[in-house]
Amino acid sequence: MYTLTTKLKVFAIILMVLGGLLTAVGFFNVPENEAAVEQMLSEEASHGGDSAAASDHEATMEGGNAMEHGDDSQMETGHVTENKEASLTSNEHTVTPHEAEDHSGSHAEHVYHQLVNRPWSAVYVACFFFFMIALGALVFLALQKVAQAGWSPVLFRVMEGVSSYILPGGILMFVLLLLSGLGLNHLFTWMAPGVDDPTSPAYDHIIAGKTAYLNVPFWLIRAGIFIVGWNIYMWNVRRFGLKQDDSPEGNIWYKKAFKHSAMFLVFFIVTESIMSWDWILSLDPHWFSTLFGWYVLSSMIVAGITMIALVTIFLKGSGHLEFVNDSHIHDLAKYMFGFSIFWTYLWFSQFMLIWYSNIPEEVTYFVARIQDYNLLFFGMVVINFLFPILILMNSDFKRINWFVVTAGIFIIVGHYLDIFVMVMPGTVGASWFIGFPEIGAFLFFAGLFLLYIFNSLTKAPLLPKGDPYLGESKHFHY
Amino acid sequence: MATHKIHALYNDDDILLNAVKQIREQRYHIEEIFCPFPVHGLEKAMGLKDTRLAVTSFLFGIVGLAVATVMMNYIMIEDWPQDIGGKPSFSFIQNMPAFVPIMFELTVFFAAHLMVITFYLRSRLWPFKKAENPDVRTTDDHFLMEVDAYGEDVDSITKFLYDTGAVELVLIDKEEH
């Protein structure tokens, strides 16, 4: 049995308290009203080119699109052509599809909404990120069960531990969605009152055409069904595993877990697609992409496997998994490597298809990201692709713990940034920054995640002694 | 003085593996082992060095990537930067996404093919090569181990090999070849 050490507990609680404080600072720092934002903007403008934001912006434009060269052939979209006419400072914000149609609102009003959104988005990104890790680990567990993998049963308890977080994570996720649905924040532009009312100034005929799908009650019901469905499987598979330990004769519980895992995978692949449309894609309600669900899935599964590997290495390092050998770590590292490439493949497929055809209604998504998030957008590809591929390509390195941990930290940070770049441009646009609320929310959920998963690891022996593949798994050698 | 080697034939891979371990403990020198199929752990038991084929493949892949990059940069950007459907051919980086499929495929192409050719060269395999098979049964169901008997007492080494489970022992005079 693993017991939660006080050190770890204190560490997690410190993370949570510190993270909570920083997040709170983020919420308090939101400007009070549009007038404050107007004043802030005019102060920034008086600093002129000295202001970091403006020079940053110029640099990203140079690097990303080289728009400053001004050739007509360089123009990416209609929006960019419009922006060129206006002065640079007045167009620092991203033109999100929603705003692009609504030129009536003042610039200050627009920036005010972005700044109000910022702490909410920071919490949303961190909450989804850790939920996603747990869900990815759960899917990996289901895959291992269905594939009757001979190597992984010794890691089942670690996978169950990591995926147990989908209960608190799912509840928090649902609460966040509920708060958004109740109108406490402005994350989802399609929820704004009047978008589907032709007489309203906020009317948006594109969103109005989607309200049969994008309406708050249906959206919340879907989210509820998904979270409950995934949690039922998580609860069941854990229960079946423990019962199999108590009565391994006949493998009754093993077979039950097998069937449930197969059903879960079918349920999951459908619900995961819809979940990614609902929770992430609908932040940019004018944009759509067919492989978005897969893209989120790849991010989810690679982050989940990485977390399994990190927790395994940690537990082995503290002497709790003596039956895990370096071949198991090697296999996990291979999965991290392979799924990192799979993620890159999907990222690039999505990017390149849209970049190549350059249809204005699709390409705004990437224009916003390349202009305002240049370093983050491409830096995250380097972190998520180049680092893992170079660190984990060598067969010997995959069995050396600190190599796997290094690659794992890159992958975790990289996929946080991945989610960040998925969410932020639609909610805060160019007003993004990685500051108090972002770091705070990440630390808070990291602390909660660690505390919860290590606490659930103490609930059962780390060796699933009733598993029919246990012997093979213990002697697994690659 | 004529040198000798002994061909010891085995009919089971487990027995072969055990024999290899015992023979190496006795410090007899194994020249070669012929098997009808890969025996897992044989190279470890024989103490062979790891292959470096993967390293060559990685390097060939880098060569392929460089070839693709240089080729596309020269053709599409430097030599004749035409406007083809509005693609920005002003610099390599601006048009890079369009080149990635080529860069990827050439990397794989070079890594795979050159590695295979390296393998053929290193293992001396080519279409009209004369087969070096000491006993035709080794391609079907027998394992043959060539043990160097130079400087050893032929009787005792034969006895020893027989005890390791060999089903047939042949003394070969090297000069007869």
XYZ file of C-alpha atoms in Angstrom:
655
model
C 0.000 0.000 0.000
C 1.166 3.456 -0.850
C 0.781 6.090 1.829
C 0.553 9.762 1.048
C 3.625 11.463 2.423
C 3.191 14.689 4.366
C 5.782 16.293 2.138
C 3.698 15.685 -0.939
C 0.528 16.747 0.799
C 2.074 20.002 1.987
C 3.570 20.604 -1.445
C 0.193 20.137 -3.142
C -1.574 22.337 -0.610
C 1.049 25.071 -1.046
C 0.503 24.878 -4.797
C -3.233 25.200 -4.312
C -3.037 28.102 -1.873
C -0.441 29.957 -3.908
C -2.318 29.261 -7.116
C -5.594 30.319 -5.566
C -4.066 33.593 -4.351
C -2.526 34.374 -7.728
C -5.793 33.589 -9.463
C -7.627 35.867 -7.039
C -5.121 38.619 -7.792
C -5.919 38.060 -11.449
C -9.623 38.513 -10.772
C -9.055 41.669 -8.694
C -6.812 43.202 -11.326
C -9.559 43.254 -13.896
C -10.286 46.877 -14.812
C -13.520 48.124 -13.277
C -15.126 49.547 -16.358
C -14.582 50.685 -19.896
C -13.474 54.138 -18.801
C -10.548 52.632 -16.915
C -9.582 50.654 -19.996
C -9.844 53.776 -22.137
C -7.500 55.601 -19.821
C -5.118 52.643 -19.793
C -5.081 52.500 -23.564
C -4.429 56.209 -23.937
C -1.525 55.929 -21.503
C -0.126 53.068 -23.519
C -0.544 55.010 -26.735
C 1.354 57.983 -25.301
C 4.304 55.703 -24.654
C 4.178 55.001 -28.336
C 6.547 52.423 -29.756
C 8.172 51.999 -26.341
C 5.329 49.950 -25.019
C 6.243 46.307 -24.993
C 2.939 45.219 -26.409
C 3.240 47.361 -29.491
C 6.792 46.382 -30.322
C 5.976 42.762 -29.645
C 3.131 43.030 -31.993
C 5.259 44.483 -34.710
C 7.817 41.752 -34.268
C 5.241 39.020 -34.545
C 3.823 40.537 -37.674
C 7.257 40.648 -39.200
C 7.968 37.059 -38.292
C 4.607 35.595 -38.999
C 3.342 37.118 -42.145
C 5.819 39.755 -43.097
C 2.838 41.954 -43.680
C 4.856 45.092 -43.153
C 6.412 44.522 -46.527
C 3.100 45.613 -47.787
C 2.918 43.657 -51.007
C -0.571 42.797 -52.014
C 0.418 39.222 -52.723
C 1.243 38.859 -49.033
C -2.237 39.570 -47.818
C -3.677 36.645 -46.005
C -7.254 37.642 -45.502
C -9.731 40.368 -45.933
C -9.312 41.344 -42.294
C -5.657 41.963 -42.701
C -6.258 44.195 -45.681
C -8.578 46.294 -43.596
C -6.132 46.491 -40.736
C -3.382 47.789 -42.913
C -5.250 51.019 -43.532
C -5.625 51.810 -39.880
C -2.786 52.724 -37.580
C -1.031 49.912 -35.807
C -1.814 50.940 -32.238
C -5.529 51.108 -32.753
C -5.559 47.579 -34.106
C -3.555 45.789 -31.510
C -6.362 43.462 -30.709
C -7.238 40.435 -32.719
C -10.243 40.716 -34.886
C -12.159 37.685 -33.745
C -14.892 36.677 -36.117
C -17.506 37.925 -33.736
C -15.967 41.329 -33.384
C -15.138 41.631 -37.038
C -18.784 42.018 -37.849
C -19.470 44.373 -35.015
C -17.527 47.514 -35.758
C -19.985 49.664 -33.869
C -18.502 48.960 -30.428
C -15.614 51.128 -29.307
C -12.104 49.797 -29.040
C -12.096 50.283 -25.281
C -15.281 48.258 -24.903
C -13.681 45.445 -26.838
C -10.461 45.439 -24.820
C -12.481 45.694 -21.610
C -14.292 42.455 -22.442
C -11.013 40.760 -23.222
C -9.511 41.821 -19.916
C -12.595 40.706 -18.021
C -12.346 37.358 -19.761
C -8.697 36.882 -18.964
C -8.837 35.362 -15.442
C -11.853 33.281 -16.440
C -10.042 31.918 -19.472
C -6.977 31.205 -17.372
C -9.081 29.120 -14.983
C -10.877 27.487 -17.893
C -7.640 26.474 -19.628
C -6.077 25.048 -16.472
C -9.275 23.268 -15.438
C -9.724 21.687 -18.832
C -6.045 20.815 -19.111
C -5.901 18.724 -15.937
C -9.285 17.185 -16.638
C -8.004 16.263 -20.076
C -4.912 14.574 -18.636
C -7.059 12.392 -16.398
C -9.409 11.553 -19.242
C -6.472 10.707 -21.514
C -5.120 8.360 -18.856
C -8.540 6.727 -18.548
C -8.689 6.142 -22.296
C -5.240 4.658 -22.226
C -6.322 2.323 -19.436
C -9.368 1.258 -21.449
C -7.177 0.656 -24.499
C -4.795 -1.491 -22.492
C -7.661 -3.560 -21.114
C -9.316 -4.072 -24.474
C -6.032 -4.835 -26.228
C -5.248 -7.356 -23.457
C -1.809 -5.834 -23.236
C 0.644 -8.113 -21.507
C 3.025 -5.427 -20.356
C 0.797 -2.919 -18.623
C -1.202 -4.620 -15.823
C 1.428 -3.626 -13.243
C 0.655 -0.023 -14.182
C -3.132 -0.331 -13.976
C -3.321 1.131 -10.475
C -1.209 4.096 -11.508
C -3.494 4.662 -14.510
C -6.559 4.341 -12.300
C -5.008 6.812 -9.870
C -4.307 9.385 -12.548
C -7.714 8.974 -14.159
C -9.541 9.194 -10.821
C -9.179 12.961 -11.140
C -11.966 13.025 -13.736
C -14.434 13.046 -10.838
C -13.402 16.344 -9.174
C -12.070 17.640 -12.495
C -15.326 16.862 -14.225
C -17.366 18.499 -11.486
C -15.223 21.641 -11.621
C -15.410 21.636 -15.383
C -19.181 21.401 -15.223
C -19.366 24.183 -12.639
C -17.278 26.400 -14.899
C -19.497 25.616 -17.862
C -22.570 26.270 -15.727
C -21.214 29.647 -14.600
C -20.526 30.516 -18.225
C -24.000 29.385 -19.154
C -25.494 31.543 -16.414
C -23.800 34.551 -17.954
C -21.175 35.211 -15.270
C -18.532 35.581 -17.925
C -18.181 36.325 -21.576
C -16.073 33.349 -22.674
C -18.544 31.966 -25.183
C -19.636 34.676 -27.558
C -22.547 32.600 -28.813
C -24.148 32.913 -25.357
C -24.315 36.700 -25.515
C -27.897 37.902 -25.178
C -29.462 38.908 -28.463
C -27.135 37.057 -30.848
C -30.095 35.191 -32.325
C -32.518 38.123 -32.244
C -32.609 39.974 -35.590
C -33.741 43.186 -33.905
C -30.872 43.240 -31.471
C -27.618 45.136 -32.210
C -25.744 42.014 -31.115
C -27.487 39.923 -33.773
C -25.167 37.525 -35.558
C -26.832 35.604 -38.324
C -24.121 32.949 -38.490
C -24.480 32.122 -34.799
C -28.248 32.439 -35.049
C -28.130 29.678 -37.634
C -26.384 27.402 -35.167
C -28.580 27.926 -32.122
C -30.314 24.590 -32.618
C -27.023 23.076 -31.496
C -25.368 25.935 -29.631
C -27.868 26.776 -26.933
C -27.069 26.776 -23.258
C -29.510 24.125 -21.957
C -28.671 21.544 -24.633
C -24.996 22.355 -24.275
C -25.093 21.827 -20.500
C -27.096 18.624 -20.846
C -24.538 17.258 -23.280
C -21.683 18.197 -20.950
C -23.486 16.550 -18.052
C -24.052 13.323 -19.977
C -20.424 13.134 -21.042
C -19.005 13.764 -17.598
C -21.396 11.324 -15.954
C -20.741 8.687 -18.631
C -16.992 8.883 -18.310
C -17.176 8.835 -14.524
C -19.417 5.768 -14.520
C -16.825 3.887 -16.516
C -14.002 5.119 -14.300
C -15.871 4.061 -11.185
C -16.805 0.674 -12.670
C -13.424 -0.283 -14.011
C -11.826 0.535 -10.688
C -14.439 -1.519 -8.831
C -14.073 -4.481 -11.211
C -10.294 -4.380 -10.821
C -10.543 -4.506 -7.029
C -13.119 -7.303 -7.124
C -10.922 -9.265 -9.525
C -8.180 -9.060 -6.893
C -10.485 -10.570 -4.276
C -11.919 -13.321 -6.458
C -9.717 -14.062 -9.457
C -11.343 -17.450 -10.130
C -12.975 -17.560 -13.527
C -11.903 -14.032 -14.356
C -15.505 -12.877 -14.049
C -14.582 -9.312 -13.125
C -11.780 -9.230 -15.627
C -14.220 -10.097 -18.420
C -16.692 -7.541 -17.142
C -14.001 -4.866 -17.193
C -13.083 -5.923 -20.705
C -16.648 -5.475 -21.956
C -17.103 -2.181 -20.169
C -13.821 -0.892 -21.573
C -14.871 -1.778 -25.108
C -18.213 -0.033 -24.643
C -16.516 2.943 -23.053
C -14.167 3.376 -25.995
C -17.111 3.524 -28.391
C -18.942 5.970 -26.115
C -15.797 7.978 -25.621
C -14.866 8.492 -29.249
C -18.303 9.912 -29.990
C -18.563 12.037 -26.870
C -14.976 13.250 -27.060
C -15.611 14.669 -30.526
C -18.725 16.469 -29.349
C -16.993 17.605 -26.171
C -14.186 19.217 -28.159
C -16.732 21.059 -30.323
C -18.696 22.166 -27.286
C -15.935 23.154 -24.905
C -13.196 24.403 -27.190
C -14.329 24.844 -30.753
C -17.414 26.848 -29.754
C -15.143 29.531 -28.293
C -14.682 30.494 -31.934
C -18.257 29.958 -33.092
C -17.630 31.239 -36.611
C -14.940 28.715 -37.258
C -15.097 24.978 -37.784
C -12.671 22.195 -38.492
C -13.492 18.559 -39.141
C -10.469 17.057 -37.488
C -10.676 19.211 -34.388
C -11.992 16.367 -32.238
C -9.067 14.165 -33.197
C -6.676 16.980 -32.585
C -7.949 17.498 -29.037
C -7.917 13.730 -28.543
C -4.262 13.465 -29.521
C -3.354 16.231 -27.111
C -5.373 14.519 -24.407
C -3.889 11.090 -24.847
C -0.269 12.184 -25.066
C -0.654 14.322 -21.939
C -2.380 11.414 -20.168
C 0.340 8.902 -21.038
C 3.026 11.366 -20.039
C 1.385 11.864 -16.668
C 1.194 8.075 -16.195
C 4.908 7.842 -16.967
C 5.800 10.688 -14.599
C 3.736 9.268 -11.732
C 5.175 5.802 -12.365
C 8.727 7.119 -12.263
C 7.964 9.084 -9.118
C 6.435 6.083 -7.340
C 9.207 3.785 -8.498
C 11.776 6.310 -7.350
C 10.245 6.270 -3.887
C 10.293 2.474 -3.876
C 6.620 1.632 -4.231
C 6.655 -0.123 -7.591
C 9.407 -2.704 -7.293
C 7.687 -4.864 -9.935
C 7.999 -2.134 -12.554
C 11.213 -2.387 -14.546
C 12.821 -0.093 -17.083
C 11.115 -1.940 -19.934
C 7.780 -0.613 -18.700
C 9.209 2.906 -18.672
C 10.606 2.227 -22.128
C 7.146 1.286 -23.402
C 5.533 4.364 -21.882
C 8.249 6.525 -23.398
C 7.577 4.934 -26.791
C 3.929 5.861 -26.443
C 4.872 9.409 -25.474
C 7.105 9.602 -28.510
C 4.586 8.097 -30.893
C 1.633 10.131 -29.714
C 3.692 13.330 -29.785
C 4.253 12.683 -33.471
C 0.595 11.826 -33.908
C -0.332 15.140 -32.298
C 2.046 16.988 -34.613
C 0.591 15.203 -37.600
C -2.922 16.337 -36.698
C -1.796 19.847 -35.790
C -0.011 20.203 -39.076
C -2.814 18.642 -41.099
C -5.251 21.111 -39.648
C -2.918 24.055 -40.116
C -1.637 23.206 -43.552
C -4.996 22.443 -45.132
C -6.346 25.794 -43.987
C -3.170 27.716 -44.782
C -3.008 26.209 -48.260
C -6.547 26.915 -49.344
C -6.578 30.228 -47.451
C -10.347 30.615 -47.470
C -11.077 33.790 -45.489
C -13.812 32.291 -43.336
C -11.503 29.501 -42.164
C -8.146 31.156 -42.108
C -9.006 33.892 -39.582
C -8.474 31.273 -36.899
C -4.802 30.968 -37.760
C -4.348 34.620 -38.682
C -5.347 35.540 -35.136
C -2.950 32.976 -33.721
C 0.003 33.809 -35.941
C -0.319 37.548 -35.440
C -1.018 37.725 -31.746
C 0.387 34.430 -30.451
C 3.288 33.965 -32.821
C 5.938 32.769 -30.417
C 3.503 30.700 -28.388
C 1.812 29.152 -31.405
C 5.016 27.984 -33.085
C 6.977 27.562 -29.867
C 4.410 25.059 -28.674
C 4.986 22.991 -31.826
C 8.694 22.959 -31.120
C 8.096 21.907 -27.507
C 5.529 19.271 -28.396
C 7.265 17.843 -31.423
C 10.931 18.651 -31.716
C 11.913 18.150 -28.083
C 10.182 14.801 -27.541
C 11.325 13.458 -30.899
C 14.953 14.339 -30.265
C 15.005 13.346 -26.600
C 13.083 10.100 -26.945
C 14.304 8.790 -30.284
C 17.214 6.872 -28.852
C 16.238 3.487 -27.495
C 18.606 3.712 -24.542
C 17.372 7.155 -23.510
C 13.826 5.814 -23.199
C 14.909 3.680 -20.241
C 16.728 6.457 -18.414
C 14.364 8.070 -15.973
C 15.605 11.605 -16.134
C 15.399 11.641 -19.925
C 11.799 10.500 -19.776
C 11.038 13.035 -17.046
C 12.615 15.847 -19.071
C 10.650 14.921 -22.152
C 7.554 14.515 -19.991
C 7.847 18.009 -18.523
C 8.247 19.445 -21.998
C 5.165 17.552 -23.145
C 3.067 18.652 -20.162
C 4.049 22.310 -20.521
C 3.735 22.126 -24.286
C 0.247 20.731 -24.165
C -0.809 23.299 -21.600
C 0.312 25.905 -24.132
C -1.518 23.958 -26.815
C -4.798 24.288 -24.924
C -3.898 27.888 -24.114
C -3.555 28.700 -27.815
C -6.792 26.855 -28.550
C -8.790 28.810 -25.982
C -7.257 32.240 -25.498
C -7.497 33.823 -28.965
C -11.252 33.332 -28.891
C -11.693 34.823 -25.431
C -8.985 37.410 -24.725
C -7.506 37.900 -28.182
C -4.426 40.077 -28.207
C -4.818 40.990 -24.528
C -3.241 37.712 -23.490
C -0.352 37.397 -21.145
C 1.023 34.587 -19.032
C 0.858 36.303 -15.688
C -0.797 35.940 -12.305
C -4.124 34.379 -13.275
C -2.611 31.962 -15.817
C 0.204 30.736 -13.593
C -2.060 30.838 -10.546
C -4.794 28.741 -12.133
C -2.241 26.260 -13.424
C -0.674 25.899 -9.973
C -4.040 25.601 -8.273
C -5.262 22.811 -10.509
C -1.834 21.145 -10.473
C -1.995 21.057 -6.669
C -5.527 19.731 -6.665
C -4.613 17.152 -9.279
C -1.577 15.913 -7.362
C -3.417 15.796 -4.060
C -6.364 13.909 -5.521
C -4.487 11.377 -7.622
C -1.946 10.526 -4.947
C -4.729 10.259 -2.428
C -6.566 7.773 -4.630
C -3.326 5.851 -5.116
C -3.353 5.194 -1.366
C -6.784 3.578 -1.567
C -5.692 0.254 -3.047
C -2.553 -1.890 -3.352
C -0.425 -0.753 -6.272
C -0.165 -4.307 -7.604
C -3.407 -5.640 -9.133
C -2.761 -9.160 -7.962
C -5.821 -10.760 -9.558
C -5.123 -9.698 -13.113
C -4.719 -12.696 -15.422
C -1.859 -10.988 -17.261
C -0.013 -10.028 -14.115
C 2.703 -12.682 -14.413
C 3.498 -11.719 -17.962
C 3.503 -8.073 -17.034
C 5.845 -8.570 -14.081
C 8.347 -10.388 -16.278
C 7.895 -8.030 -19.154
C 11.156 -7.434 -20.832
C 11.852 -5.524 -23.961
C 49.778 -27.446 -38.885
C 46.267 -27.823 -40.072
C 43.688 -25.908 -38.067
C 40.374 -27.435 -37.295
C 36.926 -26.260 -36.517
C 33.958 -28.189 -35.357
C 30.443 -27.976 -36.703
C 28.057 -28.776 -33.894
C 24.454 -29.221 -34.953
C 21.528 -28.656 -32.610
C 17.857 -29.184 -33.247
C 16.343 -26.877 -30.648
C 16.874 -23.199 -29.996
C 16.687 -23.525 -26.207
C 19.405 -26.169 -26.225
C 21.414 -23.982 -28.551
C 21.130 -20.992 -26.224
C 22.230 -23.051 -23.236
C 25.093 -24.500 -25.238
C 26.256 -21.021 -26.226
C 26.327 -19.976 -22.578
C 28.284 -23.065 -21.508
C 30.745 -22.774 -24.373
C 31.438 -19.144 -23.613
C 31.991 -19.995 -19.972
C 34.613 -22.512 -21.084
C 36.219 -19.794 -23.202
C 35.915 -21.738 -26.426
C 35.636 -19.478 -29.430
C 32.376 -19.529 -31.421
C 33.067 -18.451 -34.984
C 29.559 -18.435 -36.368
C 26.074 -19.739 -35.718
C 23.634 -20.578 -38.488
C 19.931 -20.562 -37.624
C 16.788 -21.124 -39.678
C 15.042 -18.262 -37.831
C 15.935 -15.477 -35.395
C 16.585 -16.854 -31.928
C 15.742 -14.228 -29.306
C 18.604 -13.522 -27.000
C 21.202 -15.295 -29.132
C 23.180 -12.138 -29.816
C 23.199 -11.347 -26.090
C 24.307 -14.877 -25.239
C 27.071 -14.689 -27.855
C 28.098 -11.252 -26.590
C 27.735 -9.545 -29.970
C 27.844 -5.776 -30.112
C 24.638 -3.836 -30.747
C 23.947 -2.812 -34.298
C 24.490 0.805 -35.254
C 22.090 0.591 -38.174
C 19.579 2.858 -36.403
C 22.214 5.571 -36.069
C 23.021 5.428 -39.777
C 19.327 5.587 -40.541
C 18.976 8.735 -38.437
C 21.878 10.353 -40.247
C 20.492 9.362 -43.648
C 17.181 10.886 -42.618
C 18.914 14.180 -41.860
C 20.562 14.013 -45.285
C 17.144 13.468 -46.882
C 15.702 16.417 -44.995
C 18.587 18.592 -46.140
C 18.201 17.450 -49.753
C 14.484 18.259 -49.739
C 15.010 21.637 -48.104
C 17.811 22.702 -50.417
C 15.967 21.423 -53.476
C 12.683 23.164 -52.705
C 14.443 26.337 -51.649
C 16.444 26.472 -54.855
C 13.617 25.544 -57.230
C 10.694 27.374 -55.671
C 12.306 30.373 -53.989
C 15.647 31.204 -55.577
C 15.618 29.999 -59.142
C 12.188 31.026 -60.316
C 9.946 32.463 -57.594
C 6.734 32.433 -59.600
C 3.409 33.399 -58.137
C 1.553 30.116 -58.301
C -1.963 30.569 -57.015
C -0.930 33.307 -54.602
C 1.528 31.211 -52.622
C 4.130 33.469 -51.007
C 7.425 32.445 -52.624
C 9.380 35.337 -51.117
C 11.277 33.254 -48.630
C 11.473 29.603 -47.715
C 9.788 29.991 -44.352
C 6.760 31.722 -45.812
C 5.988 28.894 -48.160
C 7.264 26.123 -45.916
C 4.002 24.364 -45.063
C 3.625 23.487 -48.745
C 7.055 21.838 -48.718
C 6.595 19.816 -45.551
C 5.007 16.790 -47.288
C 8.011 16.596 -49.611
C 10.461 17.141 -46.778
C 8.813 14.419 -44.747
C 8.697 11.901 -47.581
C 12.282 12.464 -48.637
C 13.448 12.121 -45.042
C 11.700 8.763 -44.799
C 12.847 7.748 -48.263
C 16.510 8.423 -47.562
C 16.386 6.968 -44.066
C 14.723 3.769 -45.246
C 16.460 3.059 -48.522
C 19.959 4.048 -47.568
C 19.652 2.065 -44.359
C 18.597 -1.010 -46.329
C 21.493 -0.557 -48.718
C 23.833 -0.129 -45.756
C 22.474 -3.354 -44.367
C 23.148 -5.172 -47.640
C 26.666 -3.807 -47.881
C 27.461 -4.562 -44.281
C 26.051 -8.108 -44.449
C 27.502 -8.696 -47.925
C 24.258 -9.571 -49.633
C 23.698 -9.208 -53.359
C 21.783 -11.060 -56.068
C 24.576 -13.298 -57.394
C 26.264 -13.919 -54.124
C 27.336 -17.503 -53.544
C 25.467 -18.885 -50.552
C 27.724 -19.575 -47.556
C 25.704 -22.368 -46.120
C 27.721 -25.099 -44.438
C 24.774 -27.458 -44.173
C 21.477 -27.214 -46.022
C 19.513 -28.320 -42.960
C 20.281 -25.037 -41.207
C 17.727 -23.267 -43.383
C 15.055 -25.711 -42.342
C 15.189 -27.137 -38.833
C 18.774 -27.338 -37.577
C 21.048 -24.921 -35.807
C 24.744 -25.103 -36.582
C 27.517 -23.737 -34.456
C 31.026 -23.348 -35.752
C 33.550 -23.675 -32.952
C 37.184 -22.908 -33.462
C 39.295 -25.876 -32.390
C 42.657 -24.242 -32.927
C 45.003 -25.078 -30.133
C 42.366 -27.111 -28.332
C 42.324 -30.785 -27.711
C 39.883 -32.076 -30.326
C 38.707 -35.015 -28.249
C 37.880 -32.995 -25.150
C 36.165 -30.204 -27.060
C 34.119 -32.762 -28.976
C 33.114 -34.427 -25.737
C 32.202 -31.082 -24.259
C 30.076 -30.080 -27.252
C 28.364 -33.433 -27.224
C 27.452 -32.876 -23.575
C 25.891 -29.523 -24.383
C 23.284 -31.355 -26.439
C 24.681 -31.362 -29.959
C 23.004 -33.972 -32.156
C 25.812 -34.135 -34.689
C 29.458 -33.106 -34.627
C 31.652 -32.684 -37.685
C 35.349 -31.999 -37.584
C 36.317 -29.669 -40.418
C 39.844 -29.213 -41.597
C 40.112 -25.567 -42.508
C 42.691 -26.139 -45.223
C 40.330 -28.364 -47.137
C 38.247 -25.352 -48.147
